[in-house]
XYZ file of C-alpha atoms in Angstrom:
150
model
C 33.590 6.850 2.577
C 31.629 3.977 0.644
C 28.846 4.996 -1.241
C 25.449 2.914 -1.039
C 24.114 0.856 -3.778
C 20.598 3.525 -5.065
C 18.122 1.334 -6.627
C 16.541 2.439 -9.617
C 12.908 1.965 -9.888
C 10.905 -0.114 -12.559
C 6.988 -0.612 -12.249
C 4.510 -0.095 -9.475
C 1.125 -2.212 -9.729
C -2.134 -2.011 -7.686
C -4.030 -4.850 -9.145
C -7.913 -5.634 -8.037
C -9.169 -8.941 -8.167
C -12.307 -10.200 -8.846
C -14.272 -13.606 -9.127
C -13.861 -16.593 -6.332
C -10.588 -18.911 -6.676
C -8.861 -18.692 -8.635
C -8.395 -14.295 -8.242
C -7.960 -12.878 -11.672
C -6.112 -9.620 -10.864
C -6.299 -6.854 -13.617
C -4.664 -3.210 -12.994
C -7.373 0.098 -13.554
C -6.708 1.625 -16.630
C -5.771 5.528 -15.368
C -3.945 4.862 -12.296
C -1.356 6.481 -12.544
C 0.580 8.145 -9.279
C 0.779 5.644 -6.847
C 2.363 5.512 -3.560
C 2.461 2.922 -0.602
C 2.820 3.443 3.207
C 3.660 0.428 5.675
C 2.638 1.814 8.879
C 3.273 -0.458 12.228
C 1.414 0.604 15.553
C 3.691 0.923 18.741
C 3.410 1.003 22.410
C 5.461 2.625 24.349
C 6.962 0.791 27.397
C 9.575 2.409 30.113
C 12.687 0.583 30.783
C 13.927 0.996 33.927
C 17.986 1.286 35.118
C 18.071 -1.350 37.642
C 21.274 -0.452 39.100
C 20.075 2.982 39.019
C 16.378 3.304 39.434
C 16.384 7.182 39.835
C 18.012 7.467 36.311
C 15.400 8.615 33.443
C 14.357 5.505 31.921
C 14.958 4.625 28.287
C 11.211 3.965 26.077
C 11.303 0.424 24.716
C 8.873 -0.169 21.635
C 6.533 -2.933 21.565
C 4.786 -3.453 17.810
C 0.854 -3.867 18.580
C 0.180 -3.774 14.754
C 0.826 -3.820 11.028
C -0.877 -1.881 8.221
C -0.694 -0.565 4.691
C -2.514 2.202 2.966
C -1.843 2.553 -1.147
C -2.693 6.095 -2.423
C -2.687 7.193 -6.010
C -4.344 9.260 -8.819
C -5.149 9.680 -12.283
C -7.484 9.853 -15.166
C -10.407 8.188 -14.574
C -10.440 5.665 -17.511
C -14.312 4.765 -18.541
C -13.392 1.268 -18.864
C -12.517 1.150 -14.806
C -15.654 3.410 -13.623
C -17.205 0.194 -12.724
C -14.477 -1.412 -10.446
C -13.650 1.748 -8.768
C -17.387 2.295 -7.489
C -17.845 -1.497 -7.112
C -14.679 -1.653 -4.352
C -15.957 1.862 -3.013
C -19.447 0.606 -2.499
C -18.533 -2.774 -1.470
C -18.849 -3.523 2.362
C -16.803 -6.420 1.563
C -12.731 -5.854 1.347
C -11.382 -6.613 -2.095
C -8.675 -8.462 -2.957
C -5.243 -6.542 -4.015
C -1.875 -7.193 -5.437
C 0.548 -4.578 -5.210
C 3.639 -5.753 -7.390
C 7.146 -3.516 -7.134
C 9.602 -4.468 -9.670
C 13.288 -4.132 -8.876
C 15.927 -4.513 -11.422
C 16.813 -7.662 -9.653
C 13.780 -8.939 -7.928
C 9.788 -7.792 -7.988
C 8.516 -8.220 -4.621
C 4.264 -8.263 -4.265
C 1.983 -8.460 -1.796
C -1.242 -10.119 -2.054
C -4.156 -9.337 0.642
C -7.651 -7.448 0.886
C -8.201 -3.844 1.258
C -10.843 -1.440 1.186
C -11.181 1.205 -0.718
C -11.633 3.992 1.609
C -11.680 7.508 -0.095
C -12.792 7.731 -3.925
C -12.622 11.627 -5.369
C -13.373 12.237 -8.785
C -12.700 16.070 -10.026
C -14.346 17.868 -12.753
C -11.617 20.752 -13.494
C -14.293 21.961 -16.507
C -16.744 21.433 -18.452
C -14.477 19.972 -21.364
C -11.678 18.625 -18.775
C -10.811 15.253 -18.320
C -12.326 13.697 -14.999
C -9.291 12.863 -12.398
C -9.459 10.231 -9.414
C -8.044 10.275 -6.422
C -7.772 6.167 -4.367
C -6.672 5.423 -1.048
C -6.991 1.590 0.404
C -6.479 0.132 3.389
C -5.413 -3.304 4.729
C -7.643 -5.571 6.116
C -5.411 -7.719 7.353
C -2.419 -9.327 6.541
C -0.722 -8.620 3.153
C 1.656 -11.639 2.627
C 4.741 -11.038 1.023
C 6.672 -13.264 -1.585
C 10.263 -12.501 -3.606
C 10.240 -13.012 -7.170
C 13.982 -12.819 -8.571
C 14.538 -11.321 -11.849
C 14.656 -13.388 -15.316
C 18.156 -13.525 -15.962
């Protein structure tokens, strides 16, 4: 049996930009559990047997459409209050990079998103305040390859 290559992870981003071209993209201070879902939209389509068309037919798949949703937590750093509550309250989508870095290539998506859920928990009185993100597409994140520096 051959045993498959396991990557090893390195750093997750979810940058914001702000400002007209060019984007400057900074990452909020406290985000610190971060995860990312593709999601693609299908519609189901029967295939017929055509030799046999009293056999069950087989589902084909047809893609209707793409998405991605990043999710994540932390402390809520004072210094990113402001962006947080600016992409929240924003009607607008924001523009996002989400970098992943591989030990041999990072690959990042740029696009826009909205910020659709914002939680902020007060455990006590003398806690620290947590946050609790999750963004959604607004249409399409384009992909590029980076390869490592050697």
């Amino acid at each position: 049996m051959s045993q498959p290559t396991t990557t090893k992870g390195g750093r997750f981003r979810v940058l914001l930009g702000a400002g007209s071209a060019p984007i400057v993209y900074a990452a909020p201070c406290g985000f610190l559990s971060k995860s990312l879902t593709m999601t693609k939209g299908l519609e189901d389509v029967q295939l017929p047997d055509c030799e046999d068309p009293d056999k069950v037919p087989w589902l084909g798949r047809d893609a209707t459409s793409l998405g991605m949703t990043i999710s994540g937590e932390g402390v809520l750093a004072s210094e990113s209050v402001e962006t947080w509550l600016d992409a929240w309250e924003s009607t607008d989508s924001v523009p996002v990079k989400v970098e992943i870095e591989f030990p041999a290539k990072t690959i990042t998506w740029t696009g826009y998103m909205q910020v659709a859920t914002l939680t902020t928990g007060h455990p006590t009185a003398q806690g620290r305040v947590t946050n609790q993100v999750e963004m959604s597409s607004d249409g399409e994140m384009v992909r590029t390859v980076t390869p490592a520096a050697p």
